[in-house]
């Protein structure tokens, strides 16, 4: 078909659709792929503000014969949500719950609502949507309907298709209707009414009648048949249910505008039984035996290979610690109305299978928190197996096959034999074993012609294998492009012909997500990589030691899982949570960086490091490093951003903020000449505004106040001789810029507490800096020079192995993470990374056994700095607060939103405050007046102070030092903290007046006539 007129299409969409219409390279690049092996460049992206606007967008596309692809979370693993089409992203605005009928247990939703958000809104009715895929934090209901999603809870509640009552649909040619079960009389009424809807129902009736025997005979009778169209829903015994026939059609037939869903009660009580086995095949063999004796709500499996990967990655170790002996495990969860009921179910199964709770290969829990910890290891499967520590790249392609549960063990043995035949060394096998569904990721060689040919041969052989077991190509993730070409092997020519006829009924022009399921693109076509992928291999400043020293491999860590689109919990990704934009998620940015490598002829980014599209996507990245820890594959967007900025501005003028804030350590040092005057100038009416404009600082931000006396000045005045570096009691207190020049009371407090614990404190008196501000603004050559000078100053301590105590988390994280990546071959950098400790780490793990922190007996609201969350973790701080009898509420509200220079830069203030208002700032406002507010990060403290909370946050060192002096005041205890005051109103106006007089005199001198 002739390609559509994209310029006319774009103009018409802009004119007629209430939504965001984007045909720019950045937007298209963010949507080029999903969680699959496939890549297709969209024509454009439409983000409708209402469902009606989305319907209008389809109508405009139809006028231009432009293909249409509906998209929610974009997590599809079979290529369903990538296409050369107009992508309609429903997730930003079309996300409402329209009605809830608690009595009938139904709800009506828009397609963009995320599953966790739906369940949050249903929680007040003690209801939930039954199916729960592992992507529940970010998958949209429209996508679940399109994909026929399942998840572990499908053991109890069935697939999405089993939980859909009615759908409001729109065909490409404009027919709109609510569809669902349709008795003969209703069908007759529709047909008698004539028109397009009658034509559709007549076609459906003909297909159901003509292929009746084929459908009954050719559809596997297994719990997890997701492949193919749901023609079985059109059978008389299934109520001729048109809605359910459309579930799982992957956007190839209709656009779903609204959905009426069945919902189920939230279980009152649950328990979890974990059984250990010698290997995963033995576990699979036992599944049918277990199901003879129980009806669990989940029956999941994970193998020893996954556990090994978790241990090697240091991930989910607390979950692994809860598992019993064995090299593979079945996790059997029970739900019921009482604890006695669910406990009895578990113990009844143990008796039936001849095991006891005390056995080493049995673990039982009826504690919800412990159960979640145990299940977390299984739910993390995709992320853990996507990027193994041995650096093999693993891919989808045969990741969700399903067979009858009673034949699962033998199927796995044959599948493992196939892996061995093709040289695919021991992929992990796990999944929803209670329903015979197996997940895995396989190290296909998708970069060479030989590897791609092997990939094709493997999936063809695997398809024949699963069919020989009476199974399904897909048991959860759908067909898309991964399995569309293989459907004939499963269903035969006649049923695949019926699929084509169903497609022709709804979409005769093949404009709805073409190339998927019907007339499919080849399984080895449109690959994200492929034998013709030839990316640039740019030289970089960072060494990327964990990515084989390759920027490209660092970018390719993102496999599209989409956890960065989650709305709550953890840190990742604050800019997505504030904007709800794919382009401003970790995944969207990784996609654009991938396009920047220009590996394909149709790559949307052609100007490399100079790309404006990539720059704009990275501009709202807060460099919080949340993705480094929260992303299942460890994407570190902060480092990628710094690398990009370094090259983007190489040899040309940078934004003013890069000079103003990137060089902050220098300006802070120069402030010592006249700190009070500097403060007055920075806060003087008129002058402050001009200064912010020149410095690239947002006018809504207040400049932090410099202390009259810096920590280093105080230290020198103290006139204490630095101790011997080799003395085991010696520690180096790192004089970071923020604790030295802005909040010196923190460093003073740390000295006091460390000395109280018996340590001898040394402080470098020569200029040192970690280079943080130069790194975050991408001035990497300068950062490296600064670090080398710092290493020279610290060398006596590095040689002696003296601990270096960091107070500012972002600076400590530089030494632990950024510096080793920037200078991976430097031995002193490695030594420093091993010797640097947080304040809490040192006191918890290295203080004398007889030392105890002062007793506080106080509640505290605690904000963890994002870099600490990502790099150093917070366990030691929790323990130190526990020992100090602090009742700490450690917030899980994400980033504070300031994030170093980010929140100060012009154009970022709105996003910065929006991020803060997502959780941190409201939580601080809600803190009791007598409670402490703790935040070790300077950015966090500044955001809390400037965010209208009425509170001032303290560093943990300050609180402990204050407690050494006795009890803290009952109301707003932070009043005792020593903070530099803002200049008085008189001083500020006097500064403005003085500079005005000077300026007038200068102008007068210039205007005076010469003689």
PDB file of N, CA, C and O in Angstrom, residues 661 682-683 688-693 696-704 898 902-914 942-943 945-948 982:
ATOM      1  N   UNK A 661      26.645  26.486  38.184  1.00  0.00           N
ATOM      2  CA  UNK A 661      26.492  25.396  39.158  1.00  0.00           C
ATOM      3  C   UNK A 661      27.488  24.277  38.940  1.00  0.00           C
ATOM      4  O   UNK A 661      27.873  23.591  39.878  1.00  0.00           O
ATOM      5  N   UNK A 682      23.242  37.916  46.348  1.00  0.00           N
ATOM      6  CA  UNK A 682      22.425  36.825  45.828  1.00  0.00           C
ATOM      7  C   UNK A 682      20.955  36.955  46.212  1.00  0.00           C
ATOM      8  O   UNK A 682      20.089  36.324  45.599  1.00  0.00           O
ATOM      9  N   UNK A 683      20.652  37.763  47.239  1.00  0.00           N
ATOM     10  CA  UNK A 683      19.269  37.911  47.683  1.00  0.00           C
ATOM     11  C   UNK A 683      18.760  39.347  47.549  1.00  0.00           C
ATOM     12  O   UNK A 683      17.638  39.648  47.976  1.00  0.00           O
ATOM     13  N   UNK A 688      19.212  39.983  42.444  1.00  0.00           N
ATOM     14  CA  UNK A 688      19.090  38.528  42.484  1.00  0.00           C
ATOM     15  C   UNK A 688      18.445  38.009  41.201  1.00  0.00           C
ATOM     16  O   UNK A 688      18.885  37.013  40.625  1.00  0.00           O
ATOM     17  N   UNK A 689      17.420  38.719  40.729  1.00  0.00           N
ATOM     18  CA  UNK A 689      16.753  38.283  39.509  1.00  0.00           C
ATOM     19  C   UNK A 689      17.701  38.354  38.322  1.00  0.00           C
ATOM     20  O   UNK A 689      17.768  37.430  37.510  1.00  0.00           O
ATOM     21  N   UNK A 690      18.425  39.441  38.228  1.00  0.00           N
ATOM     22  CA  UNK A 690      19.386  39.579  37.127  1.00  0.00           C
ATOM     23  C   UNK A 690      20.461  38.498  37.215  1.00  0.00           C
ATOM     24  O   UNK A 690      20.837  37.871  36.223  1.00  0.00           O
ATOM     25  N   UNK A 691      20.931  38.266  38.438  1.00  0.00           N
ATOM     26  CA  UNK A 691      21.969  37.256  38.631  1.00  0.00           C
ATOM     27  C   UNK A 691      21.494  35.864  38.247  1.00  0.00           C
ATOM     28  O   UNK A 691      22.217  35.098  37.597  1.00  0.00           O
ATOM     29  N   UNK A 692      20.262  35.529  38.645  1.00  0.00           N
ATOM     30  CA  UNK A 692      19.719  34.219  38.280  1.00  0.00           C
ATOM     31  C   UNK A 692      19.608  34.077  36.774  1.00  0.00           C
ATOM     32  O   UNK A 692      19.913  33.020  36.202  1.00  0.00           O
ATOM     33  N   UNK A 693      19.166  35.154  36.133  1.00  0.00           N
ATOM     34  CA  UNK A 693      19.016  35.081  34.682  1.00  0.00           C
ATOM     35  C   UNK A 693      20.362  34.857  34.016  1.00  0.00           C
ATOM     36  O   UNK A 693      20.494  34.047  33.102  1.00  0.00           O
ATOM     37  N   UNK A 696      21.572  31.226  34.612  1.00  0.00           N
ATOM     38  CA  UNK A 696      20.743  30.119  34.152  1.00  0.00           C
ATOM     39  C   UNK A 696      19.943  29.474  35.256  1.00  0.00           C
ATOM     40  O   UNK A 696      19.539  28.311  35.137  1.00  0.00           O
ATOM     41  N   UNK A 697      19.700  30.211  36.328  1.00  0.00           N
ATOM     42  CA  UNK A 697      18.950  29.697  37.475  1.00  0.00           C
ATOM     43  C   UNK A 697      17.505  30.149  37.365  1.00  0.00           C
ATOM     44  O   UNK A 697      17.221  31.288  36.976  1.00  0.00           O
ATOM     45  N   UNK A 698      16.588  29.258  37.692  1.00  0.00           N
ATOM     46  CA  UNK A 698      15.176  29.596  37.626  1.00  0.00           C
ATOM     47  C   UNK A 698      14.848  30.683  38.651  1.00  0.00           C
ATOM     48  O   UNK A 698      15.289  30.633  39.800  1.00  0.00           O
ATOM     49  N   UNK A 699      14.052  31.655  38.216  1.00  0.00           N
ATOM     50  CA  UNK A 699      13.745  32.790  39.086  1.00  0.00           C
ATOM     51  C   UNK A 699      12.938  32.391  40.313  1.00  0.00           C
ATOM     52  O   UNK A 699      12.929  33.116  41.320  1.00  0.00           O
ATOM     53  N   UNK A 700      12.259  31.261  40.241  1.00  0.00           N
ATOM     54  CA  UNK A 700      11.454  30.818  41.380  1.00  0.00           C
ATOM     55  C   UNK A 700      12.305  30.247  42.505  1.00  0.00           C
ATOM     56  O   UNK A 700      11.804  30.032  43.608  1.00  0.00           O
ATOM     57  N   UNK A 701      13.576  29.996  42.247  1.00  0.00           N
ATOM     58  CA  UNK A 701      14.455  29.404  43.250  1.00  0.00           C
ATOM     59  C   UNK A 701      15.163  30.475  44.077  1.00  0.00           C
ATOM     60  O   UNK A 701      15.572  31.509  43.556  1.00  0.00           O
ATOM     61  N   UNK A 702      15.299  30.188  45.355  1.00  0.00           N
ATOM     62  CA  UNK A 702      16.100  31.029  46.238  1.00  0.00           C
ATOM     63  C   UNK A 702      17.515  30.473  46.310  1.00  0.00           C
ATOM     64  O   UNK A 702      17.697  29.260  46.419  1.00  0.00           O
ATOM     65  N   UNK A 703      18.500  31.334  46.237  1.00  0.00           N
ATOM     66  CA  UNK A 703      19.889  30.895  46.340  1.00  0.00           C
ATOM     67  C   UNK A 703      20.170  30.405  47.754  1.00  0.00           C
ATOM     68  O   UNK A 703      19.747  31.044  48.726  1.00  0.00           O
ATOM     69  N   UNK A 704      20.867  29.285  47.910  1.00  0.00           N
ATOM     70  CA  UNK A 704      21.268  28.854  49.257  1.00  0.00           C
ATOM     71  C   UNK A 704      22.189  29.893  49.893  1.00  0.00           C
ATOM     72  O   UNK A 704      22.889  30.643  49.200  1.00  0.00           O
ATOM     73  N   UNK A 898      14.678  18.006  43.688  1.00  0.00           N
ATOM     74  CA  UNK A 898      15.688  19.055  43.443  1.00  0.00           C
ATOM     75  C   UNK A 898      16.882  18.483  42.694  1.00  0.00           C
ATOM     76  O   UNK A 898      17.327  19.040  41.686  1.00  0.00           O
ATOM     77  N   UNK A 902      19.721  20.205  39.052  1.00  0.00           N
ATOM     78  CA  UNK A 902      18.531  20.074  38.202  1.00  0.00           C
ATOM     79  C   UNK A 902      17.438  21.066  38.588  1.00  0.00           C
ATOM     80  O   UNK A 902      16.934  21.821  37.752  1.00  0.00           O
ATOM     81  N   UNK A 903      17.054  21.052  39.850  1.00  0.00           N
ATOM     82  CA  UNK A 903      15.923  21.872  40.270  1.00  0.00           C
ATOM     83  C   UNK A 903      16.206  23.357  40.270  1.00  0.00           C
ATOM     84  O   UNK A 903      15.265  24.164  40.334  1.00  0.00           O
ATOM     85  N   UNK A 904      17.486  23.730  40.209  1.00  0.00           N
ATOM     86  CA  UNK A 904      17.834  25.151  40.154  1.00  0.00           C
ATOM     87  C   UNK A 904      17.854  25.685  38.723  1.00  0.00           C
ATOM     88  O   UNK A 904      17.720  26.884  38.500  1.00  0.00           O
ATOM     89  N   UNK A 905      18.030  24.803  37.733  1.00  0.00           N
ATOM     90  CA  UNK A 905      18.199  25.257  36.360  1.00  0.00           C
ATOM     91  C   UNK A 905      16.903  25.836  35.796  1.00  0.00           C
ATOM     92  O   UNK A 905      15.818  25.341  36.070  1.00  0.00           O
ATOM     93  N   UNK A 906      17.067  26.884  35.001  1.00  0.00           N
ATOM     94  CA  UNK A 906      15.922  27.530  34.379  1.00  0.00           C
ATOM     95  C   UNK A 906      15.146  26.507  33.538  1.00  0.00           C
ATOM     96  O   UNK A 906      15.715  25.725  32.795  1.00  0.00           O
ATOM     97  N   UNK A 907      13.825  26.505  33.701  1.00  0.00           N
ATOM     98  CA  UNK A 907      12.973  25.604  32.947  1.00  0.00           C
ATOM     99  C   UNK A 907      12.684  24.289  33.643  1.00  0.00           C
ATOM    100  O   UNK A 907      11.887  23.497  33.138  1.00  0.00           O
ATOM    101  N   UNK A 908      13.311  24.056  34.794  1.00  0.00           N
ATOM    102  CA  UNK A 908      13.122  22.785  35.494  1.00  0.00           C
ATOM    103  C   UNK A 908      12.287  22.924  36.761  1.00  0.00           C
ATOM    104  O   UNK A 908      11.928  21.913  37.372  1.00  0.00           O
ATOM    105  N   UNK A 909      11.983  24.151  37.164  1.00  0.00           N
ATOM    106  CA  UNK A 909      11.359  24.342  38.467  1.00  0.00           C
ATOM    107  C   UNK A 909      10.002  23.646  38.558  1.00  0.00           C
ATOM    108  O   UNK A 909       9.684  22.998  39.573  1.00  0.00           O
ATOM    109  N   UNK A 910       9.206  23.738  37.511  1.00  0.00           N
ATOM    110  CA  UNK A 910       7.871  23.148  37.544  1.00  0.00           C
ATOM    111  C   UNK A 910       7.948  21.636  37.720  1.00  0.00           C
ATOM    112  O   UNK A 910       7.239  21.054  38.548  1.00  0.00           O
ATOM    113  N   UNK A 911       8.818  20.986  36.965  1.00  0.00           N
ATOM    114  CA  UNK A 911       8.974  19.540  37.095  1.00  0.00           C
ATOM    115  C   UNK A 911       9.568  19.193  38.458  1.00  0.00           C
ATOM    116  O   UNK A 911       9.152  18.233  39.116  1.00  0.00           O
ATOM    117  N   UNK A 912      10.535  19.979  38.888  1.00  0.00           N
ATOM    118  CA  UNK A 912      11.176  19.746  40.181  1.00  0.00           C
ATOM    119  C   UNK A 912      10.145  19.741  41.311  1.00  0.00           C
ATOM    120  O   UNK A 912      10.133  18.838  42.160  1.00  0.00           O
ATOM    121  N   UNK A 913       9.268  20.750  41.324  1.00  0.00           N
ATOM    122  CA  UNK A 913       8.264  20.826  42.386  1.00  0.00           C
ATOM    123  C   UNK A 913       7.191  19.754  42.207  1.00  0.00           C
ATOM    124  O   UNK A 913       6.686  19.202  43.199  1.00  0.00           O
ATOM    125  N   UNK A 914       6.858  19.437  40.953  1.00  0.00           N
ATOM    126  CA  UNK A 914       5.878  18.376  40.717  1.00  0.00           C
ATOM    127  C   UNK A 914       6.375  17.051  41.269  1.00  0.00           C
ATOM    128  O   UNK A 914       5.611  16.279  41.859  1.00  0.00           O
ATOM    129  N   UNK A 942      17.291  21.249  51.033  1.00  0.00           N
ATOM    130  CA  UNK A 942      16.922  22.501  50.373  1.00  0.00           C
ATOM    131  C   UNK A 942      15.507  22.428  49.821  1.00  0.00           C
ATOM    132  O   UNK A 942      14.717  23.372  49.969  1.00  0.00           O
ATOM    133  N   UNK A 943      15.164  21.307  49.185  1.00  0.00           N
ATOM    134  CA  UNK A 943      13.817  21.170  48.626  1.00  0.00           C
ATOM    135  C   UNK A 943      12.769  21.188  49.725  1.00  0.00           C
ATOM    136  O   UNK A 943      11.716  21.816  49.576  1.00  0.00           O
ATOM    137  N   UNK A 945      13.014  22.668  52.603  1.00  0.00           N
ATOM    138  CA  UNK A 945      12.943  24.030  53.151  1.00  0.00           C
ATOM    139  C   UNK A 945      12.242  24.974  52.193  1.00  0.00           C
ATOM    140  O   UNK A 945      11.489  25.863  52.617  1.00  0.00           O
ATOM    141  N   UNK A 946      12.476  24.808  50.880  1.00  0.00           N
ATOM    142  CA  UNK A 946      11.894  25.727  49.907  1.00  0.00           C
ATOM    143  C   UNK A 946      10.561  25.224  49.357  1.00  0.00           C
ATOM    144  O   UNK A 946       9.953  25.888  48.518  1.00  0.00           O
ATOM    145  N   UNK A 947      10.102  24.066  49.825  1.00  0.00           N
ATOM    146  CA  UNK A 947       8.900  23.455  49.271  1.00  0.00           C
ATOM    147  C   UNK A 947       7.635  23.726  50.048  1.00  0.00           C
ATOM    148  O   UNK A 947       6.647  22.992  49.880  1.00  0.00           O
ATOM    149  N   UNK A 948       7.649  24.765  50.896  1.00  0.00           N
ATOM    150  CA  UNK A 948       6.431  25.126  51.608  1.00  0.00           C
ATOM    151  C   UNK A 948       6.012  24.124  52.661  1.00  0.00           C
ATOM    152  O   UNK A 948       4.824  23.965  52.942  1.00  0.00           O
ATOM    153  N   UNK A 982      19.473  34.035  56.405  1.00  0.00           N
ATOM    154  CA  UNK A 982      19.412  34.860  55.205  1.00  0.00           C
ATOM    155  C   UNK A 982      19.770  36.292  55.570  1.00  0.00           C
ATOM    156  O   UNK A 982      19.548  36.748  56.703  1.00  0.00           O
TER     157      UNK A 982
END
